mmCIF file of C-alpha atoms in Angstrom:
data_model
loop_
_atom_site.group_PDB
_atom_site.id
_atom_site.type_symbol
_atom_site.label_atom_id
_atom_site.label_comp_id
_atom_site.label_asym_id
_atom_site.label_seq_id
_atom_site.Cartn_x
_atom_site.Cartn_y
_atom_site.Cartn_z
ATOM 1 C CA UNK A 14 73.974 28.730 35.242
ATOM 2 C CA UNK A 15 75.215 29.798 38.907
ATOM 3 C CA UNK A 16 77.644 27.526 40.343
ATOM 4 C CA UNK A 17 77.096 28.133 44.074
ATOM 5 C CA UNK A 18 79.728 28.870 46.585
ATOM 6 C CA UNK A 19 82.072 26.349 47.107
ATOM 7 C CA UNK A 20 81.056 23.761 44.160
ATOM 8 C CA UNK A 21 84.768 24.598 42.089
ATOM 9 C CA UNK A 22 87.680 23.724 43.833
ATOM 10 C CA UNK A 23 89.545 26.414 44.163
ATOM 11 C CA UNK A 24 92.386 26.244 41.489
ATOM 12 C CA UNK A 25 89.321 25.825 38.881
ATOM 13 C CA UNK A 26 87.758 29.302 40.497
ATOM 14 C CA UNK A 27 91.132 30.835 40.171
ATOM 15 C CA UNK A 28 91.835 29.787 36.455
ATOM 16 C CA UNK A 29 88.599 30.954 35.495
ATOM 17 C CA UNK A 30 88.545 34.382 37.220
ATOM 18 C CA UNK A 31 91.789 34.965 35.297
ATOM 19 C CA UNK A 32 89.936 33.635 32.227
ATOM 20 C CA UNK A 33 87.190 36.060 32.867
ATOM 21 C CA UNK A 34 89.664 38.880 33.889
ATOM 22 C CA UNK A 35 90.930 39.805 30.101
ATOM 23 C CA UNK A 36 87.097 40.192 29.100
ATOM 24 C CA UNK A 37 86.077 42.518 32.383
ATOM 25 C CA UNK A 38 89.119 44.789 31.682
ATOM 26 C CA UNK A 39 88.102 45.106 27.939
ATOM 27 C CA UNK A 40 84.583 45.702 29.075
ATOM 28 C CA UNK A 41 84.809 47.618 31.845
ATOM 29 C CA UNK A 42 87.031 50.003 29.323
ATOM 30 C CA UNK A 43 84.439 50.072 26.820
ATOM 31 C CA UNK A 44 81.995 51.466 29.264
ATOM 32 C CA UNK A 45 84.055 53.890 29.820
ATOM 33 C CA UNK A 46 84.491 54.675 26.297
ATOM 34 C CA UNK A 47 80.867 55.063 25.021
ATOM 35 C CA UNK A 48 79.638 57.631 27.011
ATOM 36 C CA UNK A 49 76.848 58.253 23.838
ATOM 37 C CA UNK A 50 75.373 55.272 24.396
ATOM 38 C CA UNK A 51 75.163 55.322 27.849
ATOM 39 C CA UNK A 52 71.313 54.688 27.248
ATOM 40 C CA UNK A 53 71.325 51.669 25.083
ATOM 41 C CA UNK A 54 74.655 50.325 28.519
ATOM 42 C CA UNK A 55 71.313 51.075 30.706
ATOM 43 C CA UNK A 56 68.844 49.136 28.858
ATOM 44 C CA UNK A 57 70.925 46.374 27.898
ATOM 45 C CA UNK A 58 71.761 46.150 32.015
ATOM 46 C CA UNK A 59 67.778 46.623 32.733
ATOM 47 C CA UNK A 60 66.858 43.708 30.864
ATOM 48 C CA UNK A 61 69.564 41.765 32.108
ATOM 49 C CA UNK A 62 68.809 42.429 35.814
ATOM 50 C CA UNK A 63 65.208 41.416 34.844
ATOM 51 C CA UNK A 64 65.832 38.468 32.860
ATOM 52 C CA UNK A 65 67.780 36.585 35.311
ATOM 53 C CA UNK A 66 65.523 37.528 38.152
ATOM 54 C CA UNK A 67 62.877 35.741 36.551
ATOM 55 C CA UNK A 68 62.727 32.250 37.466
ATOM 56 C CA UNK A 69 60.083 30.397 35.360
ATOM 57 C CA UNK A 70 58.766 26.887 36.106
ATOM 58 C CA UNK A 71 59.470 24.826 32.898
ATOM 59 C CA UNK A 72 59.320 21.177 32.283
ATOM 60 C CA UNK A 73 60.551 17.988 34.228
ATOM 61 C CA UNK A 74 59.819 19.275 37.516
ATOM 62 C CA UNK A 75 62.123 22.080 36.793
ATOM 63 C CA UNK A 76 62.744 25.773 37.138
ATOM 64 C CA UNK A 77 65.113 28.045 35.510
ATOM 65 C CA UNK A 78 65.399 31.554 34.481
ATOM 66 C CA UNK A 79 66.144 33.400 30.913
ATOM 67 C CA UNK A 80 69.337 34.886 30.612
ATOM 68 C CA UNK A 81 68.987 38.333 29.005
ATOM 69 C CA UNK A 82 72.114 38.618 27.268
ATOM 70 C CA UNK A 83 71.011 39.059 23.775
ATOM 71 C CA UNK A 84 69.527 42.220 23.910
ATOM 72 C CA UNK A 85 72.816 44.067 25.008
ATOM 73 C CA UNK A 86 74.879 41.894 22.458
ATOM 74 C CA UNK A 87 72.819 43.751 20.142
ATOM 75 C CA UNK A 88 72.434 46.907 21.311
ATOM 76 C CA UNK A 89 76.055 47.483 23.272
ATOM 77 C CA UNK A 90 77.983 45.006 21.482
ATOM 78 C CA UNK A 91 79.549 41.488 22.928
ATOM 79 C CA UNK A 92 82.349 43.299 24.391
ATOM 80 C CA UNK A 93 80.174 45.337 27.200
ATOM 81 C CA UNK A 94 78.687 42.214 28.357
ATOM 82 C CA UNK A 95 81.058 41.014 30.890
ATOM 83 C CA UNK A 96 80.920 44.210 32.743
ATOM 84 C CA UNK A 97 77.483 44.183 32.735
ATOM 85 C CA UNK A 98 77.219 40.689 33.886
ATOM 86 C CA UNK A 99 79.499 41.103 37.110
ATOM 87 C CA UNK A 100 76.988 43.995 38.059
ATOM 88 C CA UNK A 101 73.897 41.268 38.261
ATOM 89 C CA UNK A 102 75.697 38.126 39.361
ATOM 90 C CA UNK A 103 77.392 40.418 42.481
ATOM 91 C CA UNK A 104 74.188 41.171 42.940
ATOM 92 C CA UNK A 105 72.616 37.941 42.740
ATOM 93 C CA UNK A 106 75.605 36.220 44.875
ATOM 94 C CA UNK A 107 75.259 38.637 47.850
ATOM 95 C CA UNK A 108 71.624 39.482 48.213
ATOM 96 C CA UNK A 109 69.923 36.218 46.588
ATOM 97 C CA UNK A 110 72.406 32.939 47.519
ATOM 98 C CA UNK A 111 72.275 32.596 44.059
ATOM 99 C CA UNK A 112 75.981 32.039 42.563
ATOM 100 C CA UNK A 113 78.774 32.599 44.726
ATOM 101 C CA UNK A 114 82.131 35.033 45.443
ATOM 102 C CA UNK A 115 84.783 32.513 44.990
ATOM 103 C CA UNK A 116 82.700 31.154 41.793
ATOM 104 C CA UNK A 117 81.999 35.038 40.660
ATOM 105 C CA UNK A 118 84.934 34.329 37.835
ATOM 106 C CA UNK A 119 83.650 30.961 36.557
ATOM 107 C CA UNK A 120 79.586 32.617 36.446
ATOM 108 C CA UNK A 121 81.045 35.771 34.806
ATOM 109 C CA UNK A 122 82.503 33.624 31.912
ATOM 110 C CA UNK A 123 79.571 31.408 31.104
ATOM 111 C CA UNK A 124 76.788 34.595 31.448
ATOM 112 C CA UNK A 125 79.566 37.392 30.326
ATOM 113 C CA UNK A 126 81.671 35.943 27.991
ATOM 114 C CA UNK A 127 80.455 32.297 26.419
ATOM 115 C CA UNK A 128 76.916 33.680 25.743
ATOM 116 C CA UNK A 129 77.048 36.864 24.401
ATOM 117 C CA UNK A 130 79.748 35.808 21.792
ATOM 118 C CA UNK A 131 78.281 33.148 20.704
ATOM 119 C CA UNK A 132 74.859 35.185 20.173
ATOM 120 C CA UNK A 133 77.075 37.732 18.319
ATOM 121 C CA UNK A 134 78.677 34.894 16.077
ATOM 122 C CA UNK A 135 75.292 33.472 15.405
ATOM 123 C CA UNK A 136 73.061 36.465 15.073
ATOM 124 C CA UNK A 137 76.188 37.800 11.868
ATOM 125 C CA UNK A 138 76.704 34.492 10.522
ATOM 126 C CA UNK A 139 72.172 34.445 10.803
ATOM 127 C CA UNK A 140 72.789 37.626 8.600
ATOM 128 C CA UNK A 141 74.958 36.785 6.288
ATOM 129 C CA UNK A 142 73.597 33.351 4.849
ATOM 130 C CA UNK A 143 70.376 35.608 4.618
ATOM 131 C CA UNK A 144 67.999 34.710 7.455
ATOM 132 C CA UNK A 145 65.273 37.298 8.062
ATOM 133 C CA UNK A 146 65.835 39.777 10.868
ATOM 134 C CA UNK A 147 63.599 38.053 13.287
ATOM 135 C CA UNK A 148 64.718 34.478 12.188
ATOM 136 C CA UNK A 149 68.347 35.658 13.306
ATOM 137 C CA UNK A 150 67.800 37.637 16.474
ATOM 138 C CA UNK A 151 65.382 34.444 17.994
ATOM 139 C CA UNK A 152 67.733 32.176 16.451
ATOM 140 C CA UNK A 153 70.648 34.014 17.855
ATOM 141 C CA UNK A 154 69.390 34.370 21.311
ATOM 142 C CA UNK A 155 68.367 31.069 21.915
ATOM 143 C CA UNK A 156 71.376 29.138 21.040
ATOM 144 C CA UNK A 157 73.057 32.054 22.928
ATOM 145 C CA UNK A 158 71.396 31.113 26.174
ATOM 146 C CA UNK A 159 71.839 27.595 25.772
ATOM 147 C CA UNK A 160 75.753 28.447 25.527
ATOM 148 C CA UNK A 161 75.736 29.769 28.840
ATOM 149 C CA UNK A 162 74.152 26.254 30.337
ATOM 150 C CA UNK A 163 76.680 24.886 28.149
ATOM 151 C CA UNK A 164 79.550 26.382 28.972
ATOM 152 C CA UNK A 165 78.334 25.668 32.852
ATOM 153 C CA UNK A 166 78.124 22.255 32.415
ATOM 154 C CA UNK A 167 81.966 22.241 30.891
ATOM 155 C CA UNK A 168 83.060 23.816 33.963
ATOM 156 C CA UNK A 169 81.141 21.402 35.981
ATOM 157 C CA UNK A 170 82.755 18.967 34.552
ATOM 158 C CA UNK A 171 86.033 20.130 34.458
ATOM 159 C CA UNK A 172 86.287 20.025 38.538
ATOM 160 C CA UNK A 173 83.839 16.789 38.836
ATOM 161 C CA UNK A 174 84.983 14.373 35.987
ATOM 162 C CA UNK A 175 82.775 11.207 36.447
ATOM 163 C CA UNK A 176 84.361 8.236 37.715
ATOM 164 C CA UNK A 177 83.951 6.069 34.850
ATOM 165 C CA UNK A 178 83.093 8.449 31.782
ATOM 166 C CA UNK A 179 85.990 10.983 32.544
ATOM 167 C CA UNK A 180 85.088 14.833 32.135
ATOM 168 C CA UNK A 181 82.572 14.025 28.721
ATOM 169 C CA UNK A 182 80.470 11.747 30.391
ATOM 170 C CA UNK A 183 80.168 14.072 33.338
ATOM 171 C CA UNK A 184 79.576 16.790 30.740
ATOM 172 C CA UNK A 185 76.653 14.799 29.088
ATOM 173 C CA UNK A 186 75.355 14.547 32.519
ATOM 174 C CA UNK A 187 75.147 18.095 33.551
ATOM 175 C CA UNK A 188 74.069 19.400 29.784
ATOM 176 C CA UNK A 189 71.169 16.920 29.525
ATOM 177 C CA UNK A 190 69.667 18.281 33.214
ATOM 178 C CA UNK A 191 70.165 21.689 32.005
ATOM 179 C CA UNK A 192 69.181 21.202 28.143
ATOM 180 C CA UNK A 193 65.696 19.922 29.419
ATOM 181 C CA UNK A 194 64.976 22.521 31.648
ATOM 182 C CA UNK A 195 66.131 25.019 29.645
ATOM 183 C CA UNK A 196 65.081 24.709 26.057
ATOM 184 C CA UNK A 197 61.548 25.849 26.575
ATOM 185 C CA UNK A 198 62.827 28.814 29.029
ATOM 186 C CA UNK A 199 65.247 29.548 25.775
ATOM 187 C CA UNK A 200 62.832 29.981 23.148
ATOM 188 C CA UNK A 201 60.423 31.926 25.060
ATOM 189 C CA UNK A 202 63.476 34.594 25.984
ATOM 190 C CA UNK A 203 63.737 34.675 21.991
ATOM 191 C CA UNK A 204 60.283 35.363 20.949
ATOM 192 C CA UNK A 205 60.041 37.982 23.891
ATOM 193 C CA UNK A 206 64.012 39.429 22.913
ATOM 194 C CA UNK A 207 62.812 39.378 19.243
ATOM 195 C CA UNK A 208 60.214 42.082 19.891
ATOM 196 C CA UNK A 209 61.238 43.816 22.555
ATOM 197 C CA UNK A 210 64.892 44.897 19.829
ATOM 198 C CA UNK A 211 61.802 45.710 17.491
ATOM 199 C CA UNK A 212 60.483 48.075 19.375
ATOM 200 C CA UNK A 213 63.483 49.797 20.602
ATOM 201 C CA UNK A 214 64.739 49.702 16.916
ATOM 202 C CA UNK A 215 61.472 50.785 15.402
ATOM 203 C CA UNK A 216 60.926 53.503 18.098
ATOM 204 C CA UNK A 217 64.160 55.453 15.759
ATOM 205 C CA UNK A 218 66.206 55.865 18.718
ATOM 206 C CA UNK A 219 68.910 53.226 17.649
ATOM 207 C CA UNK A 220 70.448 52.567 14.772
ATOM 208 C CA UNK A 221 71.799 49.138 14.575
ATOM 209 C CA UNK A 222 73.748 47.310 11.836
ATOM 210 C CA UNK A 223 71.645 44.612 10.220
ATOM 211 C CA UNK A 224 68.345 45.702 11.591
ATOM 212 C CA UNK A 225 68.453 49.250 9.427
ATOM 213 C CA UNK A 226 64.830 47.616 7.651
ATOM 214 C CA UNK A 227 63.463 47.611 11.580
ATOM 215 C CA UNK A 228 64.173 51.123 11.941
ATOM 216 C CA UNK A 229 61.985 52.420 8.793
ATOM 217 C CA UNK A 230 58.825 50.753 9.440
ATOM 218 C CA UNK B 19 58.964 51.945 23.197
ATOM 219 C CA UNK B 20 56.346 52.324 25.876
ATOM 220 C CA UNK B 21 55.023 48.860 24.586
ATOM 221 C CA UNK B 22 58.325 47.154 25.246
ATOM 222 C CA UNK B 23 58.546 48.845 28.768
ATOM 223 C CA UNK B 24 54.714 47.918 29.396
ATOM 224 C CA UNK B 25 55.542 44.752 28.605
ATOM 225 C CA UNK B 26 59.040 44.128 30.364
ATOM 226 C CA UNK B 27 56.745 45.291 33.546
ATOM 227 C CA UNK B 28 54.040 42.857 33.013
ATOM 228 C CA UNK B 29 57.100 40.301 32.074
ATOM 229 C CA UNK B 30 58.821 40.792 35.574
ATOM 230 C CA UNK B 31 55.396 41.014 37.776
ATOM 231 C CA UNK B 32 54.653 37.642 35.942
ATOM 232 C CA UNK B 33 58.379 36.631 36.370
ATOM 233 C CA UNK B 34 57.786 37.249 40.645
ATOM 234 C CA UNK B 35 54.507 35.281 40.455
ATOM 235 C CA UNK B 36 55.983 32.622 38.812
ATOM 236 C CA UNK B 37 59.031 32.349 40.908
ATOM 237 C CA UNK B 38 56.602 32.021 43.881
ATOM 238 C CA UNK B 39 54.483 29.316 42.191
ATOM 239 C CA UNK B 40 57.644 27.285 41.161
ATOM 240 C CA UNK B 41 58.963 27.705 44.959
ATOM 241 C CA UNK B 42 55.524 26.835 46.558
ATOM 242 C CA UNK B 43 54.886 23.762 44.145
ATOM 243 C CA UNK B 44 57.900 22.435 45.022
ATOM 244 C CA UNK B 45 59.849 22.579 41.330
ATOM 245 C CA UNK B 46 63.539 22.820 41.634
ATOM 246 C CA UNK B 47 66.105 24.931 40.074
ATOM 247 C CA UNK B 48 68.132 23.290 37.704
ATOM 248 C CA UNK B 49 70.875 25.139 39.217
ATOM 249 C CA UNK B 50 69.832 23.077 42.220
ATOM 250 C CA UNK B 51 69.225 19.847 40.485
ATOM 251 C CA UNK B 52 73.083 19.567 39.325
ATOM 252 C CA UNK B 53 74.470 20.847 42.739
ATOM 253 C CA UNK B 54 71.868 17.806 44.134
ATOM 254 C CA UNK B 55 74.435 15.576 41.804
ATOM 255 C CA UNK B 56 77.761 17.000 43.160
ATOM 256 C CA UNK B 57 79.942 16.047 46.324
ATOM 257 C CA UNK B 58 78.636 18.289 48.739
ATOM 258 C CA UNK B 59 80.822 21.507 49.467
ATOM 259 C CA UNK B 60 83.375 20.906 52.541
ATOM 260 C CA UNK B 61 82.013 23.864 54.015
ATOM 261 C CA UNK B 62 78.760 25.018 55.321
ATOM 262 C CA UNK B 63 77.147 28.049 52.940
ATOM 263 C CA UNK B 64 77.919 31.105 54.694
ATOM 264 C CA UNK B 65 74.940 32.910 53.438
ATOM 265 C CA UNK B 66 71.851 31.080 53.321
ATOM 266 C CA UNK B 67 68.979 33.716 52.666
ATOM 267 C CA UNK B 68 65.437 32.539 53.647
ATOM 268 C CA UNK B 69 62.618 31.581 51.056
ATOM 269 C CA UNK B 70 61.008 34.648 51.673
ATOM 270 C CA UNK B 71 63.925 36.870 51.730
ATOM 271 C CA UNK B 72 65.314 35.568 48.371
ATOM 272 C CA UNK B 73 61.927 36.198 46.789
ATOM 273 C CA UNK B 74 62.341 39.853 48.318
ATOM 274 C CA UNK B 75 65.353 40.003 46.323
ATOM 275 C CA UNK B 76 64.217 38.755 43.137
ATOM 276 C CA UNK B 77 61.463 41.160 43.120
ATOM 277 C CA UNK B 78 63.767 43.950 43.950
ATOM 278 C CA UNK B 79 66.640 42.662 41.186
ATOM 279 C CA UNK B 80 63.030 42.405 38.566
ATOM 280 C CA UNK B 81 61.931 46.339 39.970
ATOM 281 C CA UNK B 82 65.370 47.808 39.524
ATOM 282 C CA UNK B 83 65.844 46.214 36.501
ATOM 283 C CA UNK B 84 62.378 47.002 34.825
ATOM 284 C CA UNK B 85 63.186 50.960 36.463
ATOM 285 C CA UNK B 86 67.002 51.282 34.668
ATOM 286 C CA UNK B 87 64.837 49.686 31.233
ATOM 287 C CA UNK B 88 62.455 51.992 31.651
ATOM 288 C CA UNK B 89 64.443 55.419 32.320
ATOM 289 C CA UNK B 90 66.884 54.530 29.308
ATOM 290 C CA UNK B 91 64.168 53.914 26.891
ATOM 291 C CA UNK B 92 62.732 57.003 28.002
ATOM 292 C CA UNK B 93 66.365 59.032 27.503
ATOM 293 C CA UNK B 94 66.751 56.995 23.991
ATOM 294 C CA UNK B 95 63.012 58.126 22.829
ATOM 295 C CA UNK B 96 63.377 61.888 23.873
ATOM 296 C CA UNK B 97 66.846 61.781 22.076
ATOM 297 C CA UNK B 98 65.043 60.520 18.684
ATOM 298 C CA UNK B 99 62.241 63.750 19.296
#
């Protein structure tokens, strides 16, 4: 999901730093604001840092790496995420050549924004047409993670529309190399999510809405 | 607790080893793969880290990141006692 350096033009980096901007501020207010769970900020930014250094070889020739969002969505909430995200991908963009500074914006939105909302959206809606606890969390991080390739590919698009298929086909294009590669990666990060939330849940030193059953056994 | 730590450790020293198998058999990043199907960048990279370096880094981002997991599960566990 990094677009490296130089790959958005640089009205399409602009437009999606400001996009991205609204989200930080929240976020970087919110940290800010829960001092008490400073712990559960920490863990959630752990996991993140080691998700996405973890590049695993998956199919089609391919490599890619897990994303790590879910867990904070859980545990700090969707909001914190952004915040959380610029820490990694700064990281990533100045010490690895992974990502980029003038793409920072556009990398912040797909890892920071797209993905943990749309794990939040899935994991309550998982909850409230009654899927089991686990069922929800692995369904919620994997089509969480494959947001974030999503939302990639859309802004791949957006700035390299294909000659003849226009900004959709270029979108199929992008999404199909990235939906190959990254299925598999996807549902391991949920199994491996799924208990690593149970055992920070069951260990009784977080209460979280929705996974109160986790906490008494 | 000290399971998920355990195995976040174990996840990230398989994570490195992994990252080194996919870079020495040749398997590509996907990231790569779609930048491989873009016009090239007008400019030259400004940064261009060496294999060895980047897998340095990785490590290091995998370490700090399994040490910060670590520490707050810790905090979180001595808070519930």
């Amino acid at each position: 999901m990094h677009i490296s350096e130089g790959f958005l033009p640089i009205t399409h980096a602009v437009a999606w730093t400001l996009s991205s901007a609204p989200f930080l501020v929240r976020g970087i207010s919110k940290l800010n604001a829960v001092r008490d769970n400073r712990y559960l900020l920490a863990a959630s930014a752990g996991y993140l840092f080691t998700l996405t250094a973890l590049k695993l070889p998956s199919v089609a020739g391919s490599s890619s790496h897990p994303t790590g969002v879910a867990l904070g969505t859980v545990l700090a909430g969707p909001a914190a995420m952004p915040a959380l995200s610029l820490i990694v991908l700064l990281f990533q963009a100045l010490l690895t050549a992974h990502g980029g500074l003038t793409t920072l914006g556009a990398n912040v939105f797909s890892l920071g924004v797209a993905g943990p909302q749309t794990t939040w959206l899935v994991w309550r809606f998982a909850i409230r047409f009654g899927l089991a606890d686990k069922v929800a969390i692995a369904l919620a991080t994997a089509v969480g993670s494959l947001a974030i390739y999503t939302c990639t590919s859309l802004q791949l698009a957006l700035a390299h529309p294909d000659p003849s298929l226009g900004v959709a086909g270029a979108f199929l294009k992008f999404a199909a190399v990235f939906s190959v590669t990254q299925l598999p990666v996807a549902v391991i990060e949920s199994l491996f999510t799924m208990a690593v939330l149970r055992a920070i849940v069951s260990s009784g030193g977080v209460r979280i809405p929705g996974l109160e059953a986790w906490a008494q056994r | 607790m000290r399971n998920a730590v355990a195995g976040l450790a174990i996840c990230g020293a398989i994570g490195v080893g992994a990252w080194s198998l996919a870079s020495a058999t040749g398997w590509v990043d996907a990231d790569e793969r779609v930048a491989s199907m873009l016009p090239s960048p007008g400019r030259p990279a400004i940064w261009e880290p060496s294999e060895i370096f980047q897998a340095v880094a990785f490590g290091g981002q995998a370490a700090v990141g399994v040490a910060v997991f670590g520490l707050a599960c810790s905090r979180l566990r001595r808070r519930t006692k």
